[in-house]
Coordinates of C-alpha atoms and ligand atoms in Angstrom, one line a residue:
M17 CA 0.0 0.0 0.0
P18 CA 1.4 3.4 -0.9
D19 CA 1.8 5.9 1.9
H20 CA -0.4 8.7 0.7
S21 CA 0.4 11.0 3.6
V22 CA 3.9 11.7 2.2
A23 CA 2.5 13.5 -0.9
T24 CA 3.1 17.2 0.0
G25 CA 3.7 20.4 -1.7
F26 CA 3.3 24.2 -1.3
L27 CA 0.4 25.9 -3.0
V28 CA 1.0 29.6 -3.5
G29 CA -2.0 31.6 -2.1
H30 CA -3.2 33.0 -5.4
D31 CA -3.4 29.5 -6.7
F32 CA -5.9 28.4 -4.1
A33 CA -8.7 28.8 -6.7
Q34 CA -7.1 25.9 -8.6
L35 CA -7.9 23.6 -5.7
L36 CA -11.6 24.4 -6.0
S37 CA -11.4 24.0 -9.8
A38 CA -9.7 20.6 -9.4
L39 CA -12.3 19.4 -7.0
A40 CA -15.1 20.6 -9.3
G41 CA -13.4 18.9 -12.1
Q42 CA -13.5 15.6 -10.2
G43 CA -17.3 16.1 -9.8
Y44 CA -17.5 17.5 -6.3
R45 CA -19.8 20.3 -5.2
C46 CA -17.5 22.5 -3.0
I47 CA -18.9 23.8 0.3
G48 CA -17.0 25.8 2.8
P49 CA -17.3 28.4 5.5
T50 CA -19.0 31.7 4.6
V51 CA -20.1 34.7 6.7
R52 CA -23.9 34.9 6.9
D53 CA -26.2 36.4 9.5
G54 CA -23.4 37.2 11.8
A55 CA -22.1 33.7 11.9
L56 CA -19.8 31.4 10.0
V57 CA -21.9 28.8 8.1
Y58 CA -21.1 26.1 5.5
D59 CA -22.5 27.0 2.1
T60 CA -21.8 26.2 -1.5
L61 CA -18.7 28.0 -2.7
G62 CA -19.0 29.9 -6.0
G63 CA -15.3 30.7 -5.8
V64 CA -12.5 31.7 -3.4
E65 CA -14.2 35.1 -2.9
D66 CA -16.9 33.4 -0.9
L67 CA -14.5 32.2 1.7
P68 CA -14.1 34.4 4.9
T69 CA -10.9 36.3 4.0
G70 CA -9.5 38.2 6.9
V71 CA -12.2 37.0 9.3
Q72 CA -11.7 36.1 12.9
I73 CA -14.2 34.8 15.3
S74 CA -14.4 36.0 18.9
Q75 CA -16.2 33.6 21.2
G76 CA -17.1 33.2 24.8
P77 CA -19.8 31.6 26.9
G78 CA -23.0 32.6 25.2
R79 CA -21.2 34.8 22.7
F80 CA -20.1 34.4 19.0
Q81 CA -18.9 37.4 17.1
V82 CA -17.5 37.8 13.5
E83 CA -14.6 40.2 13.3
F84 CA -12.5 41.5 10.4
N85 CA -8.8 41.7 10.8
Q86 CA -7.8 43.2 7.4
G87 CA -5.6 40.1 6.8
T88 CA -5.5 38.0 3.7
R89 CA -5.8 34.5 5.3
L90 CA -8.8 32.4 4.4
F91 CA -8.9 30.2 7.5
D92 CA -8.0 32.4 10.4
W93 CA -11.1 31.7 12.3
A94 CA -12.4 29.2 14.9
N95 CA -15.4 27.0 14.1
G96 CA -18.9 28.3 13.5
P97 CA -22.0 26.6 14.9
Q98 CA -22.1 23.8 12.2
A99 CA -19.9 20.8 12.1
L100 CA -20.0 18.0 9.5
K101 CA -22.9 16.5 11.3
P102 CA -25.8 18.3 9.4
L103 CA -24.3 17.2 6.1
L104 CA -24.5 13.5 7.0
F105 CA -27.0 13.1 9.9
T106 CA -29.4 15.6 8.4
P107 CA -31.6 17.6 10.8
R108 CA -34.7 16.2 9.2
E109 CA -35.2 13.6 6.5
I110 CA -37.8 11.3 5.0
L111 CA -37.0 7.7 5.7
W112 CA -39.9 6.2 3.8
E113 CA -43.3 6.9 2.2
V114 CA -46.3 4.7 2.3
R115 CA -49.2 4.8 -0.2
R116 CA -52.5 2.9 -0.4
G117 CA -52.6 0.7 -3.5
A118 CA -55.7 0.1 -5.7
D119 CA -56.7 -2.9 -3.7
G120 CA -56.1 -1.2 -0.4
E121 CA -52.7 -2.7 0.2
L122 CA -49.9 -0.5 1.6
L123 CA -47.1 0.2 -0.7
F124 CA -43.9 1.3 1.0
S125 CA -41.1 3.1 -0.8
Q126 CA -37.7 4.0 0.7
Q127 CA -36.3 7.5 0.1
D128 CA -32.9 6.8 -1.3
P129 CA -31.7 9.7 -3.4
E130 CA -28.2 9.6 -4.8
P131 CA -26.2 12.1 -2.7
V132 CA -24.2 14.8 -4.6
P133 CA -20.4 14.2 -4.1
T134 CA -19.4 17.0 -1.8
A135 CA -16.0 18.4 -0.9
V136 CA -15.9 20.3 2.4
I137 CA -13.2 22.9 2.6
G138 CA -11.8 24.0 6.0
V139 CA -12.6 21.1 8.2
R140 CA -11.1 21.3 11.7
A141 CA -9.4 18.5 13.6
C142 CA -12.1 18.4 16.3
D143 CA -14.7 17.9 13.6
L144 CA -12.8 15.0 12.0
A145 CA -12.7 13.4 15.5
A146 CA -16.4 13.9 15.8
L147 CA -16.9 12.4 12.4
R148 CA -15.1 9.3 13.5
L149 CA -17.5 8.9 16.4
Q150 CA -20.5 9.5 14.1
D151 CA -19.2 6.9 11.7
R152 CA -18.9 4.4 14.6
H153 CA -22.5 5.1 15.5
F154 CA -24.1 5.2 12.0
I155 CA -21.9 3.0 9.9
E156 CA -20.3 0.5 12.2
A157 CA -23.6 -0.4 13.9
D158 CA -25.2 -3.8 13.5
V159 CA -27.5 -2.2 10.9
P160 CA -25.7 0.6 9.1
D161 CA -27.7 3.7 8.4
V162 CA -28.3 3.8 4.7
G163 CA -28.6 7.5 4.1
Y164 CA -25.7 8.5 6.3
T165 CA -23.5 5.8 4.7
A166 CA -24.3 7.0 1.2
R167 CA -23.6 10.6 2.0
R168 CA -20.4 9.7 3.9
R169 CA -19.0 7.7 1.0
R170 CA -19.3 10.7 -1.3
L171 CA -17.6 13.2 1.0
F172 CA -14.1 14.6 0.3
L173 CA -12.6 16.3 3.3
V174 CA -10.1 19.2 3.0
A175 CA -8.9 19.8 6.6
V176 CA -7.1 23.0 7.6
N177 CA -5.0 22.9 10.7
C178 CA -6.3 25.4 13.3
T179 CA -4.0 28.3 14.2
R180 CA -6.4 30.6 16.0
P181 CA -8.7 28.7 18.4
A182 CA -11.5 30.5 20.1
D183 CA -11.6 31.3 23.8
T184 CA -14.1 28.4 24.1
C185 CA -12.0 25.7 22.4
F186 CA -10.3 22.9 24.4
C187 CA -9.5 20.3 21.7
A188 CA -5.9 20.0 22.9
S189 CA -7.1 18.7 26.3
T190 CA -9.3 16.0 24.7
G191 CA -6.5 15.0 22.3
D192 CA -8.5 15.9 19.2
G193 CA -6.7 19.0 17.9
P194 CA -5.7 21.6 16.9
A195 CA -3.8 19.7 14.2
A196 CA -5.6 17.1 12.0
T197 CA -3.7 13.8 12.1
R198 CA -6.1 11.5 10.2
G199 CA -9.5 11.2 8.6
Y200 CA -8.9 13.7 5.8
D201 CA -8.3 13.5 2.1
L202 CA -6.2 16.7 2.1
V203 CA -4.8 18.8 4.9
L204 CA -3.6 22.3 4.6
D205 CA -1.3 24.4 6.8
E206 CA -2.1 28.1 6.0
L207 CA 0.9 30.4 6.0
D208 CA 1.0 34.1 5.0
D209 CA 1.8 33.4 1.4
G210 CA 0.1 30.0 0.7
F211 CA -0.5 26.5 2.0
I212 CA 1.4 23.4 2.7
A213 CA -0.9 20.8 1.2
S214 CA -0.6 17.1 2.1
A215 CA -2.7 14.1 1.0
G216 CA -4.2 11.6 3.4
S217 CA -5.9 9.4 0.9
K218 CA -5.6 8.1 -2.7
R219 CA -8.3 10.6 -3.7
G220 CA -6.4 13.4 -2.1
N221 CA -3.2 12.4 -4.0
E222 CA -5.2 12.5 -7.2
V223 CA -6.3 16.1 -6.5
L224 CA -2.8 17.2 -5.4
A225 CA -1.4 15.9 -8.7
L226 CA -3.6 18.5 -10.5
L227 CA -2.2 21.5 -8.6
P228 CA 0.8 23.7 -9.4
L229 CA 2.7 22.7 -6.2
Q230 CA 6.2 23.8 -5.2
P231 CA 8.6 22.0 -2.9
V232 CA 8.0 22.8 0.8
S233 CA 11.0 24.5 2.5
A234 CA 12.3 23.7 6.0
E235 CA 11.3 27.3 7.0
Q236 CA 7.7 26.7 5.9
R237 CA 7.5 23.5 7.8
Q238 CA 8.9 25.2 10.9
S239 CA 6.3 28.0 10.6
A240 CA 3.5 25.5 10.4
A241 CA 4.7 23.6 13.4
E242 CA 5.1 26.8 15.4
A243 CA 1.6 27.9 14.5
T244 CA 0.2 24.6 15.8
E245 CA 2.2 24.9 19.0
G246 CA 0.8 28.4 19.3
A247 CA -2.8 27.2 18.9
V248 CA -2.2 24.7 21.7
A249 CA -0.8 27.4 24.0
M250 CA -3.9 29.7 23.3
Q251 CA -6.3 27.1 24.8
H252 CA -6.9 27.6 28.5
R253 CA -10.0 25.6 29.1
Q254 CA -9.9 21.8 29.7
L255 CA -11.8 18.9 31.1
P256 CA -10.5 17.5 34.4
G257 CA -9.4 14.2 32.7
P258 CA -9.8 12.0 29.6
N259 CA -12.2 9.5 31.3
L260 CA -14.8 11.1 33.6
R261 CA -17.0 8.0 33.8
D262 CA -16.4 7.1 37.4
L263 CA -16.3 10.8 38.6
L264 CA -19.8 11.5 37.1
F265 CA -21.5 8.2 37.9
T266 CA -20.4 8.5 41.6
N267 CA -21.7 12.0 41.8
L268 CA -25.3 11.6 40.5
D269 CA -26.7 13.4 43.5
H270 CA -24.1 16.2 43.5
P271 CA -25.8 19.6 44.3
R272 CA -24.1 21.1 41.2
W273 CA -26.7 19.4 39.0
E274 CA -29.4 21.5 40.8
A275 CA -27.3 24.6 40.4
V276 CA -26.8 24.3 36.7
A277 CA -30.5 23.3 36.2
A278 CA -31.5 26.6 37.8
R279 CA -29.8 28.4 34.8
C280 CA -30.4 25.9 32.0
L281 CA -33.3 26.7 29.7
S282 CA -33.6 23.1 28.4
C283 CA -33.5 24.7 25.0
G284 CA -31.3 21.9 23.4
N285 CA -28.9 24.3 21.6
C286 CA -26.0 22.5 23.1
T287 CA -27.0 19.2 21.6
S288 CA -27.9 20.7 18.2
V289 CA -24.4 22.3 17.8
C290 CA -22.6 19.3 19.3
P291 CA -20.9 17.5 16.5
T292 CA -21.1 14.1 18.2
C293 CA -24.7 14.1 19.5
F294 CA -26.8 11.6 17.5
C295 CA -30.2 11.3 19.2
Y296 CA -33.2 11.5 17.0
R297 CA -36.9 10.8 16.9
E298 CA -39.1 9.4 14.2
L299 CA -42.6 10.4 13.4
D300 CA -45.3 9.8 10.7
Q301 CA -47.0 12.6 8.9
P302 CA -50.2 11.5 7.1
A303 CA -51.2 13.4 3.9
L304 CA -54.5 15.3 4.0
D305 CA -55.9 12.9 1.3
R306 CA -55.5 10.0 3.8
E307 CA -54.0 8.0 1.0
S308 CA -50.3 8.3 1.9
A309 CA -47.9 9.2 4.8
R310 CA -44.3 10.1 5.2
H311 CA -42.1 8.7 7.9
Y312 CA -39.5 11.3 9.1
R313 CA -36.4 11.2 11.2
E314 CA -35.4 14.4 12.9
W315 CA -32.9 15.5 15.5
D316 CA -33.9 15.1 19.1
S317 CA -32.2 16.1 22.3
C318 CA -31.7 15.0 25.9
F319 CA -33.4 18.2 26.8
T320 CA -36.9 17.5 25.2
Q321 CA -39.7 16.1 27.3
G322 CA -40.5 13.5 24.6
H323 CA -37.0 12.1 24.4
S324 CA -37.4 10.3 27.7
Y325 CA -41.1 9.4 27.3
I326 CA -41.6 5.7 27.8
H327 CA -45.1 4.3 27.6
G328 CA -47.0 6.5 29.9
F329 CA -44.5 8.5 31.7
V330 CA -41.5 10.8 31.2
V331 CA -38.3 9.3 32.8
R332 CA -36.5 12.6 33.0
P333 CA -39.2 15.2 33.8
D334 CA -37.0 18.1 34.9
T335 CA -33.9 20.0 33.7
R336 CA -31.7 18.6 36.4
L337 CA -32.1 15.1 35.2
R338 CA -31.8 16.1 31.5
Y339 CA -28.6 18.1 31.9
R340 CA -27.2 15.3 34.0
Q341 CA -28.2 12.7 31.4
W342 CA -26.4 14.8 28.7
L343 CA -23.1 15.1 30.6
T344 CA -23.0 11.6 32.1
H345 CA -23.7 10.0 28.8
K346 CA -21.4 12.3 26.8
L347 CA -18.4 12.1 29.2
G348 CA -19.2 8.8 30.9
G349 CA -21.4 6.4 29.1
W350 CA -19.6 6.9 25.8
H351 CA -16.5 5.2 27.2
D352 CA -18.6 2.0 27.6
Q353 CA -20.2 2.4 24.2
Y354 CA -17.4 3.7 22.0
G355 CA -14.2 3.4 24.1
R356 CA -13.7 7.2 24.5
S357 CA -15.4 10.4 25.6
G358 CA -18.1 11.9 23.4
C359 CA -16.5 15.3 23.7
V360 CA -14.0 16.5 21.1
G361 CA -13.4 19.9 22.7
C362 CA -14.9 22.0 20.0
G363 CA -16.5 24.4 22.5
R364 CA -19.6 25.0 20.5
C365 CA -21.9 24.1 23.4
I366 CA -20.3 26.9 25.4
S367 CA -20.6 29.6 22.7
W368 CA -24.1 28.7 21.6
C369 CA -25.7 28.2 25.1
P370 CA -27.9 31.3 25.4
V371 CA -27.1 31.5 29.2
G372 CA -23.4 30.8 28.8
I373 CA -23.2 27.4 30.6
D374 CA -19.7 26.1 30.3
I375 CA -19.3 22.3 30.2
T376 CA -15.7 22.5 31.4
E377 CA -16.8 24.7 34.4
E378 CA -19.6 22.4 35.3
V379 CA -17.5 19.2 35.3
G380 CA -14.6 21.0 36.9
A381 CA -16.9 22.0 39.8
I382 CA -17.9 18.4 40.4
A383 CA -14.3 17.2 40.1
A384 CA -13.1 19.9 42.5
A385 CA -15.6 18.9 45.2
S386 CA -14.6 15.2 44.8
T387 CA -10.8 15.6 45.4
Ligands
SF4_417 S1 -19.9 18.6 24.4 FE1 -19.6 20.7 23.7 S2 -17.3 20.9 23.5 FE2 -17.8 18.7 23.6 S3 -18.0 18.1 21.4 FE3 -20.0 18.6 22.1 S4 -20.3 20.8 21.6 FE4 -18.1 20.3 21.4
SF4_418 S1 -27.0 24.0 28.7 FE1 -27.5 25.9 27.6 S2 -27.8 25.3 25.4 FE2 -27.9 23.4 26.7 S3 -30.1 23.2 27.1 FE3 -29.3 24.3 28.8 S4 -29.6 26.5 28.2 FE4 -29.8 25.3 26.3

C-alpha cells in the first residue's frame, strides 16, 4: 500500500482557486465556511471570494462574534455553529413513504436519493474526530444507516490545521486537535503566502497531482509547526481528565446538577451544535388525502420532554435530570459504548448556550468537590 500521507507540496496563495477547480473537475460540489447572518456557516462556494478572507471569530460563553482583521488569510477563524454533522446526519429527512394501492394494500417506498459528491473545505481537527464517532454510530452499527453511509462515501474532506482557536476551544485537552492527524483527504497548513498541502488518501493524492505545487521548504514546515504549537498554547479551558466516567457516575446526587438546572433553559442548543450528538426521533406525517404518509427522522435532544417518554411517563421530567443525562452520557457512558469520551473539545456548546453554561466549568466544579 502506498503511503499517501507523504504527498506534500506548497500551494501559493493566489493558486488556491485551482484547488476548488480541481475538486469541481473531479465532480465535487464544494462547500466551505461563509459569513452569513453574523455567523460562519457552511454553504456552496462559487469561488474563493466566498471564503471568509480576513475574518476572525471572537467567542465566549453565550457569545459568538464575527470580526474582520484586514488580513488575507482564508482560514484564520475558529469553528462556526455547524460541524460536519448536518451534512451526514441531516436535521430532518424522510426515511420512507407509504401509499395505499388500488386494492387497499400498503405500498412502501424508501427514500434513497443519490447524494451529490461533496468536498468540504476548511474542516477542523475536532470535527474530524467527531466524524469518526458518528461513523462508529451510524456506519459500524449492526445495521448501518443507509442515508448516512451513502452521504459519507461521497464526502471529500479538506482539513485546515487550526492556528487561531477561540476562547471556548479545548480540543488540545481532549487530544482531538488543533492539528488534523487523520481522517482527511487533504490537509492544509495556511501560511502568510500560501498553503502546505498534504494528502491523506488516494483521492487526495489525485487532487494534489492537479495542482501547481512547489517544494516545501524547511522554513515553511517550521512556521506550520510553530503555528500549531501556538494554537495549543492559546487554549486555557480543559476537562478534568480524559475519562470522567467514574467521577460522574459516583456524583449523580451532587448539588451542582441542581445549580446548573437553575440556569439551564432546556433549549437543546448545546445538543444541536454538538458534532457528536446523535439522538433523533421518528414520526409519521399523514397526507391530507388520507392515501399516503411520510415517515420522518429528525434530531432530538436529551433536553426535550418527549426524548425520555416511555409508555405512559417521562423518565426525566426536569432539567436537572436532563442536563445530568447529557453530561453523564457524553463524558461517561460513551466510554462503555465507544471506548472514549463523546466530547472532542470544539467548545460549541459553550458559545451557543444562550445563558453561557460552560461544560468545562460544570464538570470542573464536580471534580473539585470530589478531590
Ligand atoms: S460537548 Fe460541547 S465541546 Fe464537547 S464536542 Fe459537544 S459541543 Fe463540542
Ligand atoms: S445547557 Fe445551555 S444550550 Fe444546553 S439546554 Fe441548557 S440553556 Fe440550552
